[in-house]
Amino acid sequence: MELASAFPQAERERWRELLKGVLRKSGAATEDTPLDAVEDLLTRRSYDGVPISPLYTADEAVPSRPFPTAPRDGEGTSFGWDVRQRHDDPNPAATRAAIHDDLENGATSVWLTVGAAGLPVTALAEVLKDVYTELAPVVIDAGPQTRQAAEAFLKIAKPDTRGNLGADPLGLAARTGFLVPVPVDLAQKVVAEFPGIRTFAVDGTVYHDAGGSDAQELGAVLAAAVAYLRELTDAGLTVDQAAGQLEFRYAAHAGQFATIAKLRAARRLWTRVASLSGVADTTATIHAVTSSAMMTRRDPWVNMLRTTVACFAAGVGGADAVTVQPFDARLGLPDAFSRRIARNDQTLLLEESSLARVVDPAGGSWYVEALTEALAQAAWEFFTEIEKEGGLAAALDSGFLENALAETWEARRKDVARRKAPLTGLSEFPNLGETLPERPPAPEPLGGGLPRHTYGQDFEALRDISDAQAVRPKVFLATLGPVAVHTARATFAANLFQAGGIETVSGSADEFDGGVAVICSSDKLYAEQAEETARALRERGAVKVWLAGKGDYAGVDGNVYAGCNAIDVLEDTLRDLGVTV
């Protein structure tokens, strides 16, 4: 029995006709709009210029299977990926206790920040004393002290120890501006003595944190990997040995399908390079880390939702190891509760949702297949641009890479400012009365190279300014008509101004006692009362009068509406209220 047999055959042209009818009602289309242009009205483009269409069919799909043909058998888990917890605390005793707690409760590997931004190199042996490194891999992240940390780790390593020394000279140059030689001697030692250890963690998060797009992150990582492959083979390693020393690290963000496609594209890109280089095993080993850029200091509990989506996408995308950042990571060193939530995120997806029991679960989705292909093409194009510059080191030195990332960041920053890319708890639904958890300060991250951005940084900066005032800045919402008429725009205006830490109070114009006012009501009442209300507000000491919605009226200085630049509005308002921005 075919359940759809009673329904007419679905046809794209019929769908376009129905879609056109809906868009005509909203004013986005007219009777003269061609049917083949209707879809374009709902098509948007990613920061890589990849079109995201409203409908995908088999005609758009490009079949790709960038995965092994058998389910993943994760390291240390019964079935799935490696649950990798990060440790940044410089206190050896606290770090040792946190590692034991993690490994006893679901984590399967350890990621240690060592050196100036974390644990002292001299404490490595003490911290890892009781860790069975043949069962729980250890990944080192030591920045400028990679060599010292690697040598200290190899001294305590066993022949069957597993892990990664975390070398990434080009990533370090991107993060700090300081380029160190590729440690080919460490790679040679590891190949000869420690088959379970890799030397390089080719880290794309530095480019993501600098504001880069998914394709830019992929392209930069690929350029770094190619550079290491050349250095290692020039030093005498075989191409298979050299490729076996590389692990790839990417940011997983809350754009679910974009993250899935990014990790699938990453495998395809490395397979392409490895195949052309003559590597026998072209499989990429991928470590996904939930994005630092997407995390917020304000309403940090929403970070749990962001990291859950990112973790899900990383698993579906085929990550071999996943690190979920604790929800309070932006506030300082995480506590035991937030670490447990981060672990349990993965445990639930692995053990209860059985997410890793399906090979490439997004494979066959026309949307995901098309997005993977388009993203891989965009990343390959960016990779070739870097190669034309003379490689990643030259692209960093010339400013080519920084300029490309900055251009993308400015586009994203504008979307955040206009709230086209909303941040729940920050740019949308802020809570001015929240009490943030207190955390010990975390070590300052390495700097000196590419900038580190967070999506909500401009809103958070304004919140900090407002919170620092002896009296919180206040805006008056002058409402017209009954509650049913003005509540929608009054709520919108309150939400917008509170996103900058500005308190709002509402009432009629005759209750206003000076400062900044926003007229809130319907278009019909605006036509009848907006100008009169603006005059009344001026007479009562208004230094600026906004109107919630669109429309030009005498006495109104500006408009706040969906899509306006909220950052500009908030900065102007704070200045009008006498606050230095």
Coordinates of C-alpha atoms in Angstrom, one line a residue:
M1 CA 0.0 0.0 0.0
E2 CA 1.4 3.4 -1.0
L3 CA 0.2 6.0 1.5
A4 CA 0.7 8.8 -0.9
S5 CA -1.3 7.2 -3.7
A6 CA -4.4 9.3 -2.9
F7 CA -2.5 12.6 -3.3
P8 CA -1.5 14.2 -6.6
Q9 CA 2.1 13.9 -7.7
A10 CA 4.3 16.6 -6.1
E11 CA 5.7 18.8 -8.8
R12 CA 8.2 21.6 -8.4
E13 CA 6.3 24.0 -10.7
R14 CA 3.1 23.5 -8.6
W15 CA 5.1 24.2 -5.5
R16 CA 6.4 27.4 -7.0
E17 CA 2.9 28.5 -7.9
L18 CA 1.8 28.0 -4.3
L19 CA 4.9 29.7 -3.0
K20 CA 4.3 32.7 -5.2
G21 CA 0.8 33.0 -3.9
V22 CA 2.1 33.2 -0.3
L23 CA 4.8 35.7 -1.2
R24 CA 2.4 37.9 -3.1
K25 CA 0.3 38.2 0.1
S26 CA 3.5 39.4 2.0
G27 CA 4.5 41.8 -0.8
A28 CA 7.7 40.0 -1.6
A29 CA 6.4 38.9 -5.0
T30 CA 4.0 40.3 -7.6
E31 CA 1.8 38.9 -10.3
D32 CA 4.7 39.5 -12.8
T33 CA 7.3 37.6 -10.8
P34 CA 8.5 34.7 -13.0
L35 CA 8.0 31.2 -11.4
D36 CA 11.7 30.4 -11.8
A37 CA 12.6 33.5 -9.8
V38 CA 10.3 32.7 -6.9
E39 CA 12.8 30.4 -5.1
D40 CA 15.5 33.1 -5.3
L41 CA 13.3 35.3 -3.1
L42 CA 13.8 32.8 -0.3
T43 CA 17.3 31.8 -1.0
R44 CA 20.0 33.2 1.2
R45 CA 23.8 33.0 1.0
S46 CA 26.2 31.8 3.7
Y47 CA 29.3 33.9 4.5
D48 CA 31.1 31.8 1.9
G49 CA 28.6 32.8 -0.7
V50 CA 27.1 29.3 -0.8
P51 CA 23.4 29.6 -1.7
I52 CA 21.0 28.1 0.8
S53 CA 17.8 27.3 -1.0
P54 CA 14.3 26.7 0.4
L55 CA 13.9 23.4 -1.4
Y56 CA 16.3 20.6 -2.4
T57 CA 15.5 17.6 -4.6
A58 CA 17.6 14.8 -6.1
D59 CA 18.4 17.1 -9.0
E60 CA 20.6 19.3 -6.7
A61 CA 22.2 16.4 -4.8
V62 CA 25.9 15.5 -5.3
P63 CA 26.4 12.0 -3.9
S64 CA 29.3 11.8 -1.5
R65 CA 30.2 9.3 1.2
P66 CA 33.2 10.8 3.1
F67 CA 33.2 8.1 5.7
P68 CA 34.4 4.5 6.3
T69 CA 31.9 1.8 5.5
A70 CA 31.7 0.5 9.0
P71 CA 30.3 2.2 12.2
R72 CA 32.9 4.1 14.2
D73 CA 34.4 2.2 17.1
G74 CA 35.5 5.2 19.3
E75 CA 38.6 5.2 21.4
G76 CA 37.5 4.3 24.9
T77 CA 33.8 4.2 24.3
S78 CA 31.6 1.1 23.7
F79 CA 30.4 2.6 20.5
G80 CA 31.0 6.1 19.2
W81 CA 33.4 9.0 19.2
D82 CA 36.1 9.9 21.8
V83 CA 34.7 12.1 24.6
R84 CA 37.5 14.6 25.1
Q85 CA 37.5 17.0 28.1
R86 CA 39.7 20.0 28.1
H87 CA 41.6 21.1 31.2
D88 CA 42.9 24.7 31.6
D89 CA 43.4 25.0 35.3
P90 CA 47.1 25.9 36.2
N91 CA 46.7 24.3 39.6
P92 CA 48.2 20.8 39.3
A93 CA 46.1 19.3 42.2
A94 CA 42.9 20.7 40.9
T95 CA 43.6 19.5 37.4
R96 CA 44.6 16.0 38.5
A97 CA 41.3 15.7 40.5
A98 CA 39.3 17.0 37.5
I99 CA 40.9 14.6 35.1
H100 CA 40.1 11.6 37.4
D101 CA 36.5 12.8 37.8
D102 CA 36.1 13.2 34.1
L103 CA 37.6 9.8 33.2
E104 CA 35.6 8.0 35.9
N105 CA 32.3 9.6 34.6
G106 CA 32.2 9.4 30.9
A107 CA 35.2 11.1 29.4
T108 CA 37.5 8.9 27.4
S109 CA 40.5 11.2 26.7
V110 CA 42.3 14.2 28.2
W111 CA 43.1 17.6 26.5
L112 CA 45.6 19.5 28.6
T113 CA 46.5 23.2 28.2
V114 CA 50.1 23.5 29.2
G115 CA 52.5 26.4 29.5
A116 CA 51.8 30.1 29.9
A117 CA 48.0 29.6 29.4
G118 CA 47.6 26.6 31.6
L119 CA 49.4 23.9 33.6
P120 CA 53.2 24.2 34.2
V121 CA 55.2 21.9 32.1
T122 CA 56.9 20.6 35.1
A123 CA 53.6 19.4 36.5
L124 CA 52.8 17.0 33.6
A125 CA 54.2 13.9 35.2
E126 CA 52.4 14.6 38.5
V127 CA 49.1 15.3 36.9
L128 CA 49.1 12.2 34.6
K129 CA 50.6 9.9 37.2
D130 CA 47.5 7.7 37.6
V131 CA 46.2 8.0 34.1
Y132 CA 46.3 4.9 31.9
T133 CA 47.5 6.6 28.8
E134 CA 47.2 3.5 26.7
L135 CA 43.4 3.6 27.4
A136 CA 42.8 7.3 27.7
P137 CA 44.7 9.3 25.1
V138 CA 46.3 12.6 26.2
V139 CA 46.4 15.6 23.9
I140 CA 48.8 18.4 24.7
D141 CA 48.2 22.0 23.9
A142 CA 51.2 24.0 24.9
G143 CA 51.5 26.8 22.4
P144 CA 55.1 28.3 22.4
Q145 CA 56.2 25.6 24.9
T146 CA 55.1 22.7 22.7
R147 CA 58.6 21.3 22.5
Q148 CA 59.2 21.4 26.2
A149 CA 55.8 19.9 26.9
A150 CA 56.2 17.2 24.2
E151 CA 59.6 16.2 25.6
A152 CA 58.2 16.0 29.1
F153 CA 55.2 13.9 28.0
L154 CA 57.3 11.5 25.9
K155 CA 59.5 10.9 29.0
I156 CA 56.6 9.4 30.9
A157 CA 54.9 7.9 27.8
K158 CA 54.8 4.1 27.3
P159 CA 55.2 2.3 24.0
D160 CA 51.4 1.9 23.8
T161 CA 50.6 5.4 25.0
R162 CA 48.1 7.2 22.8
G163 CA 47.6 10.9 22.3
N164 CA 48.8 14.0 20.4
L165 CA 51.7 16.3 21.1
G166 CA 49.7 19.2 19.8
A167 CA 52.3 20.8 17.5
D168 CA 50.9 23.4 15.1
P169 CA 53.6 26.0 14.3
L170 CA 51.4 27.7 11.7
G171 CA 48.4 27.8 14.0
L172 CA 50.7 29.2 16.7
A173 CA 51.9 31.9 14.3
A174 CA 48.3 32.8 13.5
R175 CA 47.4 33.0 17.2
T176 CA 50.6 34.8 18.5
G177 CA 52.4 36.2 15.5
F178 CA 55.4 34.1 16.4
L179 CA 56.5 31.4 14.0
V180 CA 58.5 28.4 15.3
P181 CA 60.2 25.7 13.2
V182 CA 58.2 22.6 12.4
P183 CA 59.3 19.9 14.9
V184 CA 60.3 17.2 12.4
D185 CA 62.6 15.6 15.0
L186 CA 59.7 15.0 17.4
A187 CA 57.7 13.5 14.5
Q188 CA 60.6 11.2 13.7
K189 CA 60.9 10.1 17.3
V190 CA 57.2 9.5 17.6
V191 CA 57.1 7.4 14.4
A192 CA 60.0 5.3 15.6
E193 CA 59.0 4.8 19.2
F194 CA 55.3 5.7 19.8
P195 CA 52.9 4.3 17.2
G196 CA 49.9 5.5 19.2
I197 CA 50.9 9.1 19.3
R198 CA 50.5 11.8 16.7
T199 CA 52.7 14.9 16.6
F200 CA 50.4 17.5 15.0
A201 CA 47.0 18.9 15.8
V202 CA 46.2 21.1 12.8
D203 CA 43.9 23.6 14.6
G204 CA 41.2 25.5 12.7
T205 CA 39.6 27.1 15.7
V206 CA 42.1 30.0 15.6
Y207 CA 40.7 31.0 12.2
H208 CA 37.1 30.5 13.3
D209 CA 37.7 32.6 16.4
A210 CA 39.2 35.4 14.2
G211 CA 35.8 35.6 12.5
G212 CA 36.4 33.2 9.6
S213 CA 33.7 31.4 7.7
D214 CA 33.5 27.6 7.5
A215 CA 35.2 27.5 4.1
Q216 CA 38.0 29.8 5.3
E217 CA 38.6 27.6 8.3
L218 CA 38.7 24.5 6.1
G219 CA 41.0 26.1 3.6
A220 CA 43.4 27.4 6.1
V221 CA 43.6 24.0 7.9
L222 CA 44.2 22.3 4.6
A223 CA 47.0 24.7 3.7
A224 CA 48.7 24.1 7.1
A225 CA 48.4 20.3 6.7
V226 CA 49.9 20.5 3.2
A227 CA 52.8 22.5 4.6
Y228 CA 53.5 20.0 7.3
L229 CA 53.2 17.1 4.9
R230 CA 55.9 18.8 2.7
E231 CA 58.2 19.5 5.7
L232 CA 58.0 15.9 7.1
T233 CA 58.5 14.2 3.7
D234 CA 61.5 16.5 3.0
A235 CA 62.9 15.4 6.4
G236 CA 62.8 11.8 5.3
L237 CA 59.5 10.4 6.5
T238 CA 57.4 8.5 4.0
V239 CA 54.2 10.2 2.9
D240 CA 52.2 7.6 4.8
Q241 CA 54.2 8.2 8.0
A242 CA 53.8 12.0 7.6
A243 CA 50.1 11.8 7.0
G244 CA 49.7 9.6 10.0
Q245 CA 51.1 12.3 12.2
L246 CA 48.3 14.7 11.5
E247 CA 45.0 15.2 13.4
F248 CA 42.6 18.0 12.4
R249 CA 40.7 20.2 14.8
Y250 CA 37.6 22.2 13.8
A251 CA 35.1 24.4 15.5
A252 CA 31.6 23.0 15.8
H253 CA 29.0 25.8 16.1
A254 CA 25.3 26.0 16.6
G255 CA 24.6 26.1 12.9
Q256 CA 23.5 22.5 12.8
F257 CA 23.6 21.7 9.1
A258 CA 26.5 24.0 8.4
T259 CA 28.6 22.2 11.0
I260 CA 27.6 18.8 9.7
A261 CA 28.5 19.8 6.1
K262 CA 31.8 21.3 7.3
L263 CA 33.0 18.1 8.9
R264 CA 31.9 16.0 5.9
A265 CA 33.6 18.5 3.6
A266 CA 36.8 18.3 5.7
R267 CA 37.0 14.6 5.1
R268 CA 36.5 15.0 1.4
L269 CA 39.2 17.8 1.2
W270 CA 41.8 15.7 3.0
T271 CA 41.0 12.6 1.0
R272 CA 41.6 14.7 -2.1
V273 CA 45.0 16.0 -0.9
A274 CA 46.1 12.6 0.5
S275 CA 45.1 10.8 -2.7
L276 CA 47.1 13.2 -4.9
S277 CA 50.0 12.8 -2.5
G278 CA 50.0 9.0 -2.7
V279 CA 48.9 8.4 0.8
A280 CA 47.5 4.9 1.3
D281 CA 45.1 5.7 4.2
T282 CA 43.3 8.9 3.2
T283 CA 41.0 9.0 6.2
A284 CA 41.1 12.2 8.2
T285 CA 41.1 12.0 12.0
I286 CA 38.9 14.9 13.2
H287 CA 38.6 16.5 16.6
A288 CA 35.5 18.8 16.9
V289 CA 35.4 21.5 19.6
T290 CA 32.3 23.5 20.3
S291 CA 32.8 27.1 19.2
S292 CA 34.2 29.6 21.6
A293 CA 33.0 32.5 19.4
M294 CA 29.3 31.5 19.9
M295 CA 29.5 31.4 23.7
T296 CA 28.2 34.3 25.8
R297 CA 29.0 35.7 29.2
R298 CA 25.5 36.9 29.7
D299 CA 22.8 34.3 30.4
P300 CA 25.4 31.6 30.2
W301 CA 22.9 28.8 30.7
V302 CA 21.8 29.3 27.1
N303 CA 25.3 28.1 26.2
M304 CA 24.1 24.6 27.1
L305 CA 21.7 24.7 24.2
R306 CA 24.3 26.0 21.8
T307 CA 26.8 23.3 22.7
T308 CA 24.2 20.6 22.6
V309 CA 23.3 21.5 19.0
A310 CA 27.0 21.8 18.1
C311 CA 27.8 18.4 19.7
F312 CA 25.0 16.8 17.9
A313 CA 26.2 18.3 14.6
A314 CA 29.7 17.2 15.2
G315 CA 28.6 13.6 15.9
V316 CA 26.4 13.5 12.8
G317 CA 29.2 15.1 10.8
G318 CA 31.5 12.3 11.7
A319 CA 33.9 13.7 14.3
D320 CA 36.3 11.1 15.8
A321 CA 36.7 13.1 19.0
V322 CA 34.4 15.8 20.4
T323 CA 35.0 18.4 23.1
V324 CA 32.0 20.2 24.6
Q325 CA 33.0 23.4 26.3
P326 CA 31.3 23.9 29.7
F327 CA 28.5 26.5 29.7
D328 CA 30.5 28.8 32.0
A329 CA 33.7 28.8 30.0
R330 CA 33.4 32.5 29.3
L331 CA 33.2 33.3 33.0
G332 CA 36.4 31.7 34.1
L333 CA 37.5 28.2 35.1
P334 CA 34.5 25.8 35.0
D335 CA 33.3 24.1 38.1
A336 CA 32.4 20.4 38.6
F337 CA 28.8 20.9 37.7
S338 CA 29.4 22.6 34.4
R339 CA 32.0 19.9 33.5
R340 CA 29.5 17.2 34.3
I341 CA 26.9 18.8 32.1
A342 CA 29.5 19.0 29.3
R343 CA 30.3 15.3 29.7
N344 CA 26.6 14.3 29.9
D345 CA 25.8 16.1 26.7
Q346 CA 27.9 13.6 24.9
T347 CA 26.8 10.6 27.0
L348 CA 23.2 11.3 26.3
L349 CA 23.8 11.5 22.5
L350 CA 26.0 8.4 22.5
E351 CA 24.4 6.1 24.9
E352 CA 20.7 7.1 24.9
S353 CA 20.3 8.5 21.4
S354 CA 22.7 6.0 19.8
L355 CA 23.8 8.8 17.5
A356 CA 27.1 7.1 16.5
R357 CA 25.4 3.8 15.6
V358 CA 24.6 5.0 12.1
V359 CA 27.3 5.6 9.5
D360 CA 27.0 9.1 8.0
P361 CA 23.4 9.7 9.1
A362 CA 23.2 12.9 7.0
G363 CA 24.3 11.1 3.9
G364 CA 21.6 10.9 1.3
S365 CA 20.0 14.2 2.5
W366 CA 19.7 16.2 -0.7
Y367 CA 20.3 19.4 1.3
V368 CA 23.3 18.1 3.2
E369 CA 24.9 16.5 0.2
A370 CA 24.5 19.8 -1.8
L371 CA 25.8 21.9 1.0
T372 CA 28.8 19.6 1.6
E373 CA 29.7 19.8 -2.1
A374 CA 29.4 23.6 -2.3
L375 CA 31.3 24.1 1.0
A376 CA 34.1 21.8 -0.2
Q377 CA 34.4 23.7 -3.4
A378 CA 34.5 27.0 -1.6
A379 CA 37.1 25.7 0.8
W380 CA 39.2 24.3 -2.0
E381 CA 39.1 27.7 -3.7
F382 CA 40.3 29.5 -0.6
F383 CA 43.0 26.9 -0.1
T384 CA 44.3 27.5 -3.6
E385 CA 44.3 31.3 -3.0
I386 CA 46.5 30.7 0.1
E387 CA 48.8 28.5 -2.0
K388 CA 49.1 31.2 -4.6
E389 CA 50.2 33.5 -1.8
G390 CA 53.1 31.1 -1.2
G391 CA 51.5 29.0 1.5
L392 CA 49.9 29.7 4.9
A393 CA 53.0 31.3 6.4
A394 CA 53.3 33.8 3.6
A395 CA 49.5 34.4 3.7
L396 CA 49.8 35.3 7.4
D397 CA 52.9 37.4 6.9
S398 CA 51.4 39.4 4.0
G399 CA 48.1 40.0 5.8
F400 CA 46.1 38.2 3.1
L401 CA 44.6 35.8 5.6
E402 CA 43.8 38.3 8.3
N403 CA 42.1 40.6 5.7
A404 CA 40.0 37.8 4.4
L405 CA 38.9 36.8 7.8
A406 CA 38.2 40.4 8.8
E407 CA 36.0 40.9 5.8
T408 CA 33.9 37.9 6.9
W409 CA 33.8 39.0 10.5
E410 CA 32.5 42.4 9.6
A411 CA 29.7 40.8 7.6
R412 CA 28.8 38.6 10.6
R413 CA 29.2 41.5 13.0
K414 CA 26.7 43.5 11.0
D415 CA 24.2 40.6 11.0
V416 CA 24.5 40.3 14.8
A417 CA 24.1 44.1 15.2
R418 CA 20.9 44.0 13.1
R419 CA 19.8 40.9 15.1
K420 CA 19.5 38.9 11.9
A421 CA 21.8 36.5 13.7
P422 CA 20.1 36.6 17.1
L423 CA 21.8 35.6 20.4
T424 CA 19.2 34.4 22.9
G425 CA 19.8 35.9 26.3
L426 CA 21.9 38.7 24.9
S427 CA 20.6 40.4 21.8
E428 CA 17.2 38.8 22.3
F429 CA 15.4 38.3 25.7
P430 CA 18.1 39.8 27.9
N431 CA 17.7 39.5 31.6
L432 CA 19.0 42.7 33.3
G433 CA 18.3 41.2 36.8
E434 CA 20.4 38.1 36.3
T435 CA 23.0 37.0 38.8
L436 CA 26.0 35.4 37.0
P437 CA 27.8 32.5 38.5
E438 CA 31.2 33.4 40.1
R439 CA 34.2 31.5 38.7
P440 CA 37.9 31.7 39.4
P441 CA 39.7 33.6 36.6
A442 CA 41.0 31.5 33.8
P443 CA 44.5 32.0 32.4
E444 CA 44.6 34.6 29.6
P445 CA 44.7 33.0 26.2
L446 CA 47.7 33.6 24.0
G447 CA 47.5 36.7 21.8
G448 CA 49.5 38.8 19.5
G449 CA 48.3 37.4 16.2
L450 CA 44.9 37.2 14.7
P451 CA 42.1 38.8 16.7
R452 CA 39.8 36.7 18.9
H453 CA 36.1 37.5 18.4
T454 CA 32.9 36.4 20.0
Y455 CA 29.6 36.9 18.3
G456 CA 28.1 38.8 21.1
Q457 CA 31.1 41.0 22.0
D458 CA 29.5 44.3 21.0
F459 CA 26.3 43.7 23.0
E460 CA 28.3 42.5 26.0
A461 CA 30.5 45.6 25.9
L462 CA 27.4 47.8 26.0
R463 CA 25.9 45.7 28.9
D464 CA 29.2 46.2 30.8
I465 CA 29.1 50.0 30.3
S466 CA 25.5 50.2 31.4
D467 CA 26.1 48.0 34.4
A468 CA 29.0 50.2 35.5
Q469 CA 26.8 53.3 35.9
A470 CA 25.8 54.4 39.4
V471 CA 22.2 54.5 38.1
R472 CA 21.2 52.2 35.3
P473 CA 20.4 54.1 32.1
K474 CA 16.7 54.3 31.4
V475 CA 14.5 54.8 28.4
F476 CA 10.8 55.7 28.5
L477 CA 8.3 53.9 26.3
A478 CA 5.5 56.3 25.5
T479 CA 2.6 53.9 24.7
L480 CA -0.5 55.0 22.7
G481 CA -3.9 53.3 22.9
P482 CA -5.0 50.2 24.7
V483 CA -2.5 47.4 25.7
A484 CA -3.6 45.2 22.8
V485 CA -2.6 47.9 20.3
H486 CA 0.8 48.9 21.7
T487 CA 2.1 45.8 23.5
A488 CA 3.8 44.2 20.5
R489 CA 5.9 47.2 19.6
A490 CA 6.5 48.1 23.3
T491 CA 7.8 44.6 23.9
F492 CA 10.0 44.8 20.9
A493 CA 11.5 48.2 22.0
A494 CA 12.0 47.0 25.5
N495 CA 13.8 43.9 24.3
L496 CA 16.1 46.0 22.0
F497 CA 17.1 48.6 24.6
Q498 CA 17.6 46.0 27.4
A499 CA 20.0 44.2 25.1
G500 CA 22.3 47.2 25.8
G501 CA 21.7 47.1 29.5
I502 CA 19.2 50.0 29.3
E503 CA 16.2 49.7 31.6
T504 CA 12.8 50.6 30.1
V505 CA 9.7 51.9 31.8
S506 CA 6.4 52.6 30.0
G507 CA 3.5 54.9 30.4
S508 CA 1.6 57.8 28.7
A509 CA 3.5 60.9 27.5
D510 CA 2.3 63.0 30.4
E511 CA 4.2 60.6 32.8
F512 CA 7.6 61.3 31.0
D513 CA 10.1 63.3 33.0
G514 CA 13.0 63.8 30.5
G515 CA 15.7 61.8 28.7
V516 CA 15.1 59.5 25.8
A517 CA 11.6 58.3 24.8
V518 CA 10.2 55.8 22.3
I519 CA 6.7 56.1 20.9
C520 CA 5.0 52.7 20.7
S521 CA 1.7 51.9 19.1
S522 CA 0.1 50.9 15.8
D523 CA 0.6 52.5 12.4
K524 CA -3.0 53.8 12.6
L525 CA -2.5 55.5 15.9
Y526 CA 0.9 56.9 14.7
A527 CA -0.9 58.7 11.8
E528 CA -3.3 60.2 14.3
Q529 CA -1.1 60.9 17.4
A530 CA 2.6 60.4 16.7
E531 CA 3.5 64.1 15.9
E532 CA 1.4 65.4 18.8
T533 CA 3.0 62.9 21.2
A534 CA 6.5 63.8 20.0
R535 CA 5.8 67.5 20.7
A536 CA 4.5 66.7 24.2
L537 CA 7.6 64.6 24.9
R538 CA 9.9 67.4 23.7
E539 CA 8.1 69.9 26.0
R540 CA 8.7 67.5 28.9
G541 CA 12.5 67.4 28.3
A542 CA 13.1 64.7 25.7
V543 CA 16.6 64.8 24.2
K544 CA 15.7 62.2 21.6
V545 CA 12.4 60.7 20.4
W546 CA 12.4 57.3 18.7
L547 CA 9.4 55.6 17.1
A548 CA 9.0 51.8 17.2
G549 CA 8.3 50.9 13.6
K550 CA 8.8 52.7 10.3
G551 CA 7.4 56.0 9.2
D552 CA 8.4 59.7 9.1
Y553 CA 6.7 62.1 11.6
A554 CA 7.6 65.6 12.6
G555 CA 9.4 65.6 15.9
V556 CA 10.6 62.0 15.7
D557 CA 14.4 61.6 15.5
G558 CA 14.7 58.0 14.4
N559 CA 13.1 54.6 14.1
V560 CA 13.7 51.3 15.8
Y561 CA 12.4 48.3 13.8
A562 CA 13.2 44.7 13.0
G563 CA 16.5 44.8 11.1
C564 CA 17.7 48.2 12.3
N565 CA 21.3 48.4 13.6
A566 CA 20.7 47.8 17.3
I567 CA 24.3 48.5 18.3
D568 CA 24.1 52.0 16.6
V569 CA 20.8 52.7 18.3
L570 CA 22.1 51.6 21.7
E571 CA 25.3 53.6 21.4
D572 CA 23.5 56.7 20.4
T573 CA 21.0 56.3 23.3
L574 CA 23.7 55.9 25.9
R575 CA 25.4 59.0 24.6
D576 CA 22.1 60.9 24.7
L577 CA 21.8 59.8 28.3
G578 CA 25.2 61.2 29.1
V579 CA 27.0 57.9 29.2
T580 CA 30.5 57.7 27.7
V581 CA 30.7 54.9 25.1

